[in-house]
mmCIF file of C-alpha atoms in Angstrom:
data_model
loop_
_atom_site.group_PDB
_atom_site.id
_atom_site.type_symbol
_atom_site.label_atom_id
_atom_site.label_comp_id
_atom_site.label_asym_id
_atom_site.label_seq_id
_atom_site.Cartn_x
_atom_site.Cartn_y
_atom_site.Cartn_z
ATOM 1 C CA MET A 83 198.526 44.802 -180.591
ATOM 2 C CA GLU A 84 195.300 46.703 -180.170
ATOM 3 C CA THR A 85 193.897 46.855 -176.647
ATOM 4 C CA SER A 86 190.848 48.413 -175.072
ATOM 5 C CA ASN A 87 190.523 50.147 -171.696
ATOM 6 C CA GLU A 88 188.467 53.207 -170.781
ATOM 7 C CA SER A 89 189.317 54.556 -174.221
ATOM 8 C CA LEU A 90 190.126 52.680 -177.401
ATOM 9 C CA LYS A 91 193.911 52.465 -177.682
ATOM 10 C CA ILE A 92 195.152 51.686 -181.166
ATOM 11 C CA VAL A 93 198.821 50.988 -181.722
ATOM 12 C CA ILE A 94 199.557 51.895 -185.337
ATOM 13 C CA ASP A 95 203.329 51.973 -184.782
ATOM 14 C CA PRO A 96 204.685 50.026 -181.754
ATOM 15 C CA ASP A 97 207.761 52.259 -181.807
ATOM 16 C CA GLY A 98 205.734 55.414 -182.225
ATOM 17 C CA ASP A 99 206.773 58.530 -180.333
ATOM 18 C CA ILE A 100 203.395 60.287 -180.524
ATOM 19 C CA ILE A 101 199.978 59.454 -179.054
ATOM 20 C CA PHE A 102 197.077 61.320 -180.608
ATOM 21 C CA VAL A 103 194.144 61.723 -178.220
ATOM 22 C CA LEU A 104 190.827 62.073 -180.048
ATOM 23 C CA GLU A 105 187.439 61.759 -178.353
ATOM 24 C CA GLU A 106 187.496 58.226 -176.866
ATOM 25 C CA THR A 107 190.386 57.035 -179.042
ATOM 26 C CA GLU A 108 194.159 57.067 -178.642
ATOM 27 C CA LEU A 109 196.479 56.464 -181.619
ATOM 28 C CA ARG A 110 200.160 55.633 -181.222
ATOM 29 C CA VAL A 111 201.954 56.833 -184.342
ATOM 30 C CA SER A 112 205.387 57.772 -185.667
ATOM 31 C CA SER A 113 206.217 61.454 -186.005
ATOM 32 C CA LYS A 114 208.777 60.633 -188.725
ATOM 33 C CA VAL A 115 206.256 58.791 -190.882
ATOM 34 C CA LEU A 116 203.699 61.570 -190.543
ATOM 35 C CA SER A 117 206.308 64.270 -191.253
ATOM 36 C CA VAL A 118 207.312 62.627 -194.536
ATOM 37 C CA ALA A 119 203.702 62.628 -195.777
ATOM 38 C CA SER A 120 202.555 66.003 -194.460
ATOM 39 C CA ALA A 121 204.189 69.438 -194.368
ATOM 40 C CA VAL A 122 201.814 70.375 -191.544
ATOM 41 C CA PHE A 123 202.893 67.436 -189.399
ATOM 42 C CA LYS A 124 206.523 68.159 -190.291
ATOM 43 C CA ALA A 125 206.162 71.682 -188.925
ATOM 44 C CA MET A 126 204.230 70.468 -185.876
ATOM 45 C CA PHE A 127 206.941 67.985 -184.905
ATOM 46 C CA SER A 128 209.854 70.365 -185.521
ATOM 47 C CA PRO A 129 211.911 71.729 -182.600
ATOM 48 C CA HIS A 130 210.165 75.077 -183.014
ATOM 49 C CA PHE A 131 206.974 73.704 -181.458
ATOM 50 C CA LEU A 132 206.368 72.114 -178.078
ATOM 51 C CA GLU A 133 205.000 68.963 -179.724
ATOM 52 C CA GLY A 134 208.349 68.372 -181.428
ATOM 53 C CA ASN A 135 210.598 68.589 -178.369
ATOM 54 C CA ASN A 136 212.062 65.538 -176.646
ATOM 55 C CA LEU A 137 210.196 62.980 -178.723
ATOM 56 C CA SER A 138 210.875 59.427 -177.627
ATOM 57 C CA SER A 139 209.397 56.000 -178.339
ATOM 58 C CA THR A 140 209.978 55.052 -174.679
ATOM 59 C CA SER A 141 207.842 57.932 -173.502
ATOM 60 C CA PRO A 142 205.500 59.003 -176.354
ATOM 61 C CA ARG A 143 204.241 62.572 -176.249
ATOM 62 C CA ARG A 144 200.457 62.866 -175.907
ATOM 63 C CA ILE A 145 198.862 65.383 -178.258
ATOM 64 C CA SER A 146 195.177 66.223 -177.980
ATOM 65 C CA LEU A 147 193.246 66.732 -181.245
ATOM 66 C CA PRO A 148 189.725 67.574 -180.010
ATOM 67 C CA ASP A 149 188.546 68.974 -183.342
ATOM 68 C CA ASP A 150 189.472 65.924 -185.447
ATOM 69 C CA ASN A 151 187.217 62.960 -186.215
ATOM 70 C CA ALA A 152 188.656 59.849 -184.515
ATOM 71 C CA LYS A 153 187.627 57.340 -187.183
ATOM 72 C CA ALA A 154 188.900 59.545 -190.013
ATOM 73 C CA MET A 155 192.221 60.157 -188.240
ATOM 74 C CA THR A 156 192.599 56.410 -187.667
ATOM 75 C CA THR A 157 192.096 55.806 -191.379
ATOM 76 C CA LEU A 158 194.515 58.589 -192.311
ATOM 77 C CA CYS A 159 197.255 57.295 -189.981
ATOM 78 C CA ASN A 160 196.752 53.732 -191.221
ATOM 79 C CA ILE A 161 197.231 54.941 -194.802
ATOM 80 C CA LEU A 162 200.320 57.000 -193.971
ATOM 81 C CA HIS A 163 201.827 54.060 -192.062
ATOM 82 C CA HIS A 164 200.997 51.653 -194.930
ATOM 83 C CA ARG A 165 198.742 49.445 -192.801
ATOM 84 C CA ASN A 166 196.713 48.464 -195.846
ATOM 85 C CA ASN A 167 194.926 45.565 -194.156
ATOM 86 C CA LYS A 168 193.365 48.013 -191.667
ATOM 87 C CA ILE A 169 191.902 50.374 -194.269
ATOM 88 C CA GLU A 170 188.217 50.154 -195.118
ATOM 89 C CA GLN A 171 187.700 49.180 -198.744
ATOM 90 C CA GLN A 172 184.086 50.361 -198.971
ATOM 91 C CA PRO A 173 183.733 53.552 -196.905
ATOM 92 C CA ALA A 174 180.468 55.443 -196.744
ATOM 93 C CA PRO A 175 180.510 58.878 -198.423
ATOM 94 C CA SER A 176 180.169 60.506 -194.991
ATOM 95 C CA ALA A 177 183.345 58.721 -193.791
ATOM 96 C CA LEU A 178 185.278 59.817 -196.890
ATOM 97 C CA GLU A 179 183.995 63.345 -196.388
ATOM 98 C CA GLN A 180 185.521 63.418 -192.872
ATOM 99 C CA LEU A 181 188.764 61.989 -194.253
ATOM 100 C CA GLY A 182 188.771 64.794 -196.809
ATOM 101 C CA VAL A 183 188.541 67.351 -193.998
ATOM 102 C CA LEU A 184 191.697 65.931 -192.353
ATOM 103 C CA CYS A 185 193.523 65.576 -195.664
ATOM 104 C CA ASP A 186 192.760 69.236 -196.339
ATOM 105 C CA LYS A 187 193.821 70.292 -192.838
ATOM 106 C CA TYR A 188 197.111 68.363 -192.780
ATOM 107 C CA ASP A 189 197.996 68.734 -196.482
ATOM 108 C CA CYS A 190 198.666 65.096 -197.337
ATOM 109 C CA SER A 191 196.738 64.525 -200.568
ATOM 110 C CA LYS A 192 199.491 62.717 -202.484
ATOM 111 C CA ALA A 193 199.475 59.758 -200.125
ATOM 112 C CA LEU A 194 195.754 59.226 -200.649
ATOM 113 C CA VAL A 195 195.587 59.146 -204.463
ATOM 114 C CA PRO A 196 196.055 55.336 -204.771
ATOM 115 C CA TRP A 197 193.277 54.751 -202.252
ATOM 116 C CA SER A 198 191.169 57.388 -203.969
ATOM 117 C CA ARG A 199 191.186 55.251 -207.144
ATOM 118 C CA THR A 200 190.298 52.109 -205.160
ATOM 119 C CA TRP A 201 187.332 53.784 -203.496
ATOM 120 C CA MET A 202 186.163 55.329 -206.759
ATOM 121 C CA SER A 203 186.161 51.885 -208.374
ATOM 122 C CA TYR A 204 183.880 50.615 -205.605
ATOM 123 C CA TYR A 205 181.490 53.569 -205.965
ATOM 124 C CA GLN A 206 181.254 53.068 -209.727
ATOM 125 C CA LYS A 207 180.419 49.383 -209.373
ATOM 126 C CA ASN A 208 177.778 50.141 -206.734
ATOM 127 C CA SER A 209 176.528 53.500 -208.014
ATOM 128 C CA SER A 210 172.849 52.624 -207.650
ATOM 129 C CA ARG A 211 173.273 51.670 -203.976
ATOM 130 C CA VAL A 212 175.544 54.467 -202.770
ATOM 131 C CA ILE A 213 173.645 56.983 -200.655
ATOM 132 C CA GLY A 214 174.904 60.554 -200.556
ATOM 133 C CA ILE A 215 177.230 60.548 -203.575
ATOM 134 C CA HIS A 216 177.136 64.368 -203.635
ATOM 135 C CA ARG A 217 179.248 64.235 -200.444
ATOM 136 C CA LEU A 218 182.132 62.715 -202.445
ATOM 137 C CA VAL A 219 182.887 65.816 -204.535
ATOM 138 C CA TYR A 220 184.792 67.557 -201.744
ATOM 139 C CA PRO A 221 187.051 64.623 -200.698
ATOM 140 C CA PHE A 222 188.020 63.726 -204.275
ATOM 141 C CA TYR A 223 188.780 67.402 -204.867
ATOM 142 C CA VAL A 224 191.022 67.466 -201.781
ATOM 143 C CA PHE A 225 192.721 64.193 -202.755
ATOM 144 C CA ASP A 226 193.792 66.057 -205.930
ATOM 145 C CA ASP A 227 192.729 63.063 -208.025
ATOM 146 C CA ALA A 228 191.609 64.439 -211.413
ATOM 147 C CA VAL A 229 190.394 61.060 -212.693
ATOM 148 C CA SER A 230 188.207 60.259 -209.673
ATOM 149 C CA PHE A 231 186.928 63.862 -209.500
ATOM 150 C CA GLN A 232 185.829 63.631 -213.125
ATOM 151 C CA GLN A 233 184.189 60.244 -212.573
ATOM 152 C CA ILE A 234 182.294 61.278 -209.451
ATOM 153 C CA SER A 235 180.946 64.376 -211.219
ATOM 154 C CA ILE A 236 179.573 62.128 -213.979
ATOM 155 C CA MET A 237 177.996 59.818 -211.411
ATOM 156 C CA ILE A 238 176.303 62.710 -209.640
ATOM 157 C CA VAL A 239 174.843 64.170 -212.841
ATOM 158 C CA ASN A 240 173.591 60.807 -214.115
ATOM 159 C CA HIS A 241 172.311 59.324 -210.842
ATOM 160 C CA THR A 242 170.799 62.278 -208.980
ATOM 161 C CA VAL A 243 167.009 62.492 -208.854
ATOM 162 C CA GLY A 244 165.836 66.094 -208.824
ATOM 163 C CA PHE A 245 168.042 69.025 -207.840
ATOM 164 C CA ILE A 246 171.728 68.565 -207.002
ATOM 165 C CA HIS A 247 172.227 70.055 -203.550
ATOM 166 C CA ALA A 248 175.578 70.984 -202.017
ATOM 167 C CA PRO A 249 176.380 69.143 -198.764
ATOM 168 C CA LYS A 250 177.061 70.991 -195.509
ATOM 169 C CA THR A 251 180.778 70.198 -195.650
ATOM 170 C CA THR A 252 182.505 71.723 -198.664
ATOM 171 C CA GLY A 253 185.752 72.949 -197.044
ATOM 172 C CA SER A 254 188.161 74.402 -199.599
ATOM 173 C CA LEU A 255 185.966 73.425 -202.558
ATOM 174 C CA PRO A 256 185.524 76.530 -204.779
ATOM 175 C CA ASP A 257 182.107 78.159 -204.957
ATOM 176 C CA GLY A 258 179.886 77.245 -207.873
ATOM 177 C CA VAL A 259 180.897 73.593 -208.359
ATOM 178 C CA PHE A 260 177.456 72.212 -207.525
ATOM 179 C CA GLU A 261 175.798 74.900 -209.618
ATOM 180 C CA LYS A 262 177.958 73.698 -212.543
ATOM 181 C CA LEU A 263 176.847 70.109 -211.941
ATOM 182 C CA GLN A 264 173.193 71.149 -211.902
ATOM 183 C CA GLN A 265 173.637 73.081 -215.169
ATOM 184 C CA LYS A 266 175.256 70.017 -216.760
ATOM 185 C CA LYS A 267 172.366 67.857 -215.569
ATOM 186 C CA TRP A 268 169.824 70.215 -217.140
ATOM 187 C CA LEU A 269 171.775 70.186 -220.409
ATOM 188 C CA VAL A 270 171.823 66.370 -220.545
ATOM 189 C CA GLU A 271 168.087 66.186 -219.787
ATOM 190 C CA SER A 272 167.326 68.815 -222.450
ATOM 191 C CA ARG A 273 169.415 66.949 -225.018
ATOM 192 C CA LEU A 274 167.642 63.675 -224.274
ATOM 193 C CA CYS A 275 164.223 65.317 -224.652
ATOM 194 C CA ALA A 276 165.313 66.911 -227.925
ATOM 195 C CA ASP A 277 166.532 63.552 -229.246
ATOM 196 C CA LEU A 278 163.176 61.959 -228.428
ATOM 197 C CA GLU A 279 161.299 64.793 -230.133
ATOM 198 C CA VAL A 280 163.370 64.873 -233.313
ATOM 199 C CA ALA A 281 161.446 62.130 -235.137
ATOM 200 C CA VAL A 282 158.022 63.189 -233.924
ATOM 201 C CA TYR A 283 157.710 66.923 -234.448
ATOM 202 C CA PRO A 284 158.595 67.015 -238.153
ATOM 203 C CA ILE A 285 155.814 64.492 -238.763
ATOM 204 C CA LEU A 286 153.221 66.191 -236.595
ATOM 205 C CA ASN A 287 153.969 69.657 -237.907
ATOM 206 C CA LYS A 288 154.523 68.548 -241.506
ATOM 207 C CA ILE A 289 157.445 70.963 -241.750
ATOM 208 C CA TRP A 290 159.170 69.004 -244.498
ATOM 209 C CA ALA A 291 156.409 69.726 -246.989
ATOM 210 C CA GLN A 292 154.030 72.602 -247.529
ATOM 211 C CA ASN A 293 151.005 70.328 -247.364
ATOM 212 C CA LEU A 294 149.976 66.733 -247.887
ATOM 213 C CA ALA A 295 149.787 67.303 -251.634
ATOM 214 C CA ASP A 296 153.557 67.838 -251.703
ATOM 215 C CA THR A 297 154.409 64.170 -251.393
ATOM 216 C CA SER A 298 158.026 64.379 -252.409
ATOM 217 C CA ILE A 299 161.103 66.539 -252.401
ATOM 218 C CA HIS A 300 163.972 65.666 -254.715
ATOM 219 C CA GLY A 301 162.208 62.415 -255.520
ATOM 220 C CA ASP A 302 161.950 61.206 -251.897
ATOM 221 C CA VAL A 303 158.443 60.394 -250.693
ATOM 222 C CA LEU A 304 157.904 62.108 -247.348
ATOM 223 C CA TYR A 305 154.477 61.030 -246.081
ATOM 224 C CA CYS A 306 151.786 58.443 -246.535
ATOM 225 C CA THR A 307 148.471 57.624 -244.885
ATOM 226 C CA ASP A 308 150.233 55.527 -242.213
ATOM 227 C CA ASP A 309 152.671 58.142 -240.938
ATOM 228 C CA GLY A 310 150.215 59.583 -238.415
ATOM 229 C CA LEU A 311 149.317 56.126 -237.128
ATOM 230 C CA ARG A 312 152.952 55.168 -236.572
ATOM 231 C CA THR A 313 153.644 58.495 -234.900
ATOM 232 C CA TRP A 314 150.653 58.035 -232.603
ATOM 233 C CA ALA A 315 151.814 54.507 -231.758
ATOM 234 C CA HIS A 316 155.274 55.890 -230.944
ATOM 235 C CA LEU A 317 153.831 58.548 -228.618
ATOM 236 C CA ARG A 318 151.579 55.960 -226.986
ATOM 237 C CA ALA A 319 154.644 53.754 -226.375
ATOM 238 C CA LEU A 320 156.476 56.637 -224.687
ATOM 239 C CA LYS A 321 153.407 57.368 -222.587
ATOM 240 C CA SER A 322 153.137 53.721 -221.493
ATOM 241 C CA LEU A 323 156.739 54.043 -220.286
ATOM 242 C CA LYS A 324 155.658 57.199 -218.389
ATOM 243 C CA LEU A 325 157.986 59.390 -220.416
ATOM 244 C CA LEU A 326 155.286 61.752 -221.643
ATOM 245 C CA PRO A 327 154.987 64.606 -221.248
ATOM 246 C CA LEU A 328 158.752 64.914 -221.736
ATOM 247 C CA ALA A 329 158.913 67.988 -219.506
ATOM 248 C CA THR A 330 158.031 65.847 -216.473
ATOM 249 C CA ALA A 331 159.965 62.694 -217.453
ATOM 250 C CA PHE A 332 162.783 63.533 -215.006
ATOM 251 C CA ARG A 333 160.612 64.712 -212.130
ATOM 252 C CA ASN A 334 161.067 61.525 -210.081
ATOM 253 C CA ARG A 335 163.796 59.843 -212.096
ATOM 254 C CA SER A 336 167.507 60.181 -212.693
ATOM 255 C CA ILE A 337 169.097 60.241 -216.142
ATOM 256 C CA VAL A 338 170.185 56.645 -215.566
ATOM 257 C CA ASN A 339 166.592 55.635 -214.713
ATOM 258 C CA VAL A 340 165.222 57.229 -217.877
ATOM 259 C CA SER A 341 167.947 55.651 -220.034
ATOM 260 C CA GLU A 342 167.167 52.216 -218.585
ATOM 261 C CA ILE A 343 163.461 52.722 -219.259
ATOM 262 C CA LEU A 344 164.215 53.682 -222.862
ATOM 263 C CA CYS A 345 165.948 50.348 -223.329
ATOM 264 C CA GLY A 346 162.552 48.732 -222.632
ATOM 265 C CA TYR A 347 161.041 50.590 -225.586
ATOM 266 C CA ILE A 348 161.780 47.592 -227.814
ATOM 267 C CA GLU A 349 158.661 45.907 -226.429
ATOM 268 C CA HIS A 350 156.489 48.875 -227.415
ATOM 269 C CA GLU A 351 157.872 49.785 -230.840
ATOM 270 C CA PRO A 352 155.179 50.552 -233.462
ATOM 271 C CA GLU A 353 154.754 47.846 -236.062
ATOM 272 C CA ALA A 354 156.802 48.333 -239.186
ATOM 273 C CA THR A 355 155.066 48.965 -242.500
ATOM 274 C CA HIS A 356 156.098 48.052 -246.014
ATOM 275 C CA CYS A 357 155.877 51.696 -247.040
ATOM 276 C CA ARG A 358 159.173 53.259 -248.160
ATOM 277 C CA CYS A 359 158.367 56.901 -247.438
ATOM 278 C CA LEU A 360 160.756 58.789 -245.167
ATOM 279 C CA THR A 361 158.446 58.941 -242.150
ATOM 280 C CA CYS A 362 157.535 55.253 -242.234
ATOM 281 C CA SER A 363 161.175 54.302 -242.623
ATOM 282 C CA ILE A 364 162.101 55.929 -239.319
ATOM 283 C CA LYS A 365 163.371 53.260 -236.947
ATOM 284 C CA PHE A 366 161.865 54.433 -233.686
ATOM 285 C CA LYS A 367 163.546 51.675 -231.645
ATOM 286 C CA GLU A 368 167.044 52.721 -232.714
ATOM 287 C CA LEU A 369 166.217 56.388 -232.257
ATOM 288 C CA VAL A 370 164.943 55.891 -228.704
ATOM 289 C CA ILE A 371 167.687 53.546 -227.524
ATOM 290 C CA ASP A 372 170.396 55.711 -229.105
ATOM 291 C CA ALA A 373 168.940 58.739 -227.305
ATOM 292 C CA GLY A 374 169.325 56.957 -223.977
ATOM 293 C CA VAL A 375 172.868 55.828 -224.711
ATOM 294 C CA ASP A 376 173.904 59.282 -225.934
ATOM 295 C CA ALA A 377 172.453 60.893 -222.805
ATOM 296 C CA MET A 378 174.562 58.671 -220.568
ATOM 297 C CA SER A 379 177.766 59.539 -222.401
ATOM 298 C CA SER A 380 177.172 63.192 -223.310
ATOM 299 C CA PHE A 381 178.585 64.647 -220.068
ATOM 300 C CA GLU A 382 182.331 64.010 -219.832
ATOM 301 C CA GLY A 383 182.701 65.210 -216.250
ATOM 302 C CA LEU A 384 184.177 68.292 -214.598
ATOM 303 C CA CYS A 385 187.874 69.039 -215.021
ATOM 304 C CA LEU A 386 189.630 69.250 -211.646
ATOM 305 C CA HIS A 387 192.395 71.501 -212.988
ATOM 306 C CA CYS A 388 189.937 73.970 -214.522
ATOM 307 C CA ILE A 389 187.950 74.076 -211.276
ATOM 308 C CA LYS A 390 191.137 74.895 -209.375
ATOM 309 C CA LEU A 391 192.137 77.502 -211.968
ATOM 310 C CA GLY A 392 188.693 79.059 -211.734
ATOM 311 C CA THR A 393 188.035 78.659 -215.463
ATOM 312 C CA ASP A 394 185.240 77.004 -217.404
ATOM 313 C CA GLU A 395 186.397 73.676 -218.834
ATOM 314 C CA ALA A 396 184.300 74.392 -221.923
ATOM 315 C CA GLY A 397 186.820 77.067 -222.829
ATOM 316 C CA LYS A 398 189.695 74.574 -222.673
ATOM 317 C CA ASP A 399 192.048 76.953 -220.912
ATOM 318 C CA LYS A 400 195.554 76.720 -222.373
ATOM 319 C CA THR A 401 197.116 76.601 -218.912
ATOM 320 C CA CYS A 402 195.164 73.451 -217.996
ATOM 321 C CA PRO A 403 197.416 70.375 -218.431
ATOM 322 C CA ASP A 404 194.466 68.134 -219.275
ATOM 323 C CA HIS A 405 193.153 70.412 -222.027
ATOM 324 C CA THR A 406 196.661 71.049 -223.350
ATOM 325 C CA THR A 407 197.050 67.286 -223.765
ATOM 326 C CA MET A 408 193.631 66.996 -225.417
ATOM 327 C CA ALA A 409 194.403 69.871 -227.803
ATOM 328 C CA THR A 410 197.657 68.176 -228.817
ATOM 329 C CA LYS A 411 195.802 64.928 -229.530
ATOM 330 C CA ASP A 412 193.138 66.800 -231.523
ATOM 331 C CA ARG A 413 195.797 68.473 -233.673
ATOM 332 C CA GLY A 414 197.404 65.101 -234.267
ATOM 333 C CA ARG A 415 194.118 63.606 -235.432
ATOM 334 C CA ASN A 416 193.444 66.546 -237.765
ATOM 335 C CA MET A 417 196.861 66.447 -239.461
#
């Protein structure tokens, strides 16, 4: 039973032989449970250290942990003692960041992977409302959860407005991870801009024909008197959606925002003509919506194993288990 006095006393294990003292919180826990989950705790509670001598549930040893966050340690001990009903289902990124610090310090990542997936599911469903998602890179890295690490990297690239900044707490996270995310974000934005330009520039520059007199190549009619009007209507539609000039389209928007706006292009699509030339047959609506969809799916996320190996996932390092699996599947498809 949990009681409250001068400090908050939380009984996680009634038969516990250890009392952690953190800030204004005391946690009664089992040294055996913690030792099974953590090599650090196992060493701490061994006979070689003072903390491990004469442990008894009748007289629990008090151990002060002044450097540890009380709320994060409470969550960690609840997880390790399987008190699932006491674990927060929807933690703030700052809370998970502090939990990551303790998980890193006490080397107990394996026990947190199931909860890592649960939390990641919540963040994905509420991606537009989560504040500070960049603070989740470090904890998911520490939890050694490749799936959640990949998913959070995608979320950050697609949902961040402006520059992707590294948080103050990065712990054991290798250098350059946030620089990689920013580079990926620029690549996705550049691809989206290129996809939106692809149907416009050939028409404006007339690069498919030497001049207007060259009306066909290989029997296909390229231009007519309406091509400029449809192109202008297309550009006007993009401008009404505040996507022109393209260079500034992402200034105050995320990739997700721009993709959602592109889905509204259907209301602004230039009127179709009965002309059968190549330029008039361009389906601007499909082009624009497809560009938005492709942008959202073009970045597949960072590979946790490659980050830990210090290699670029684009190179598909042969020692990476994920890329080895993918290469095997690719060979199978090509046979």
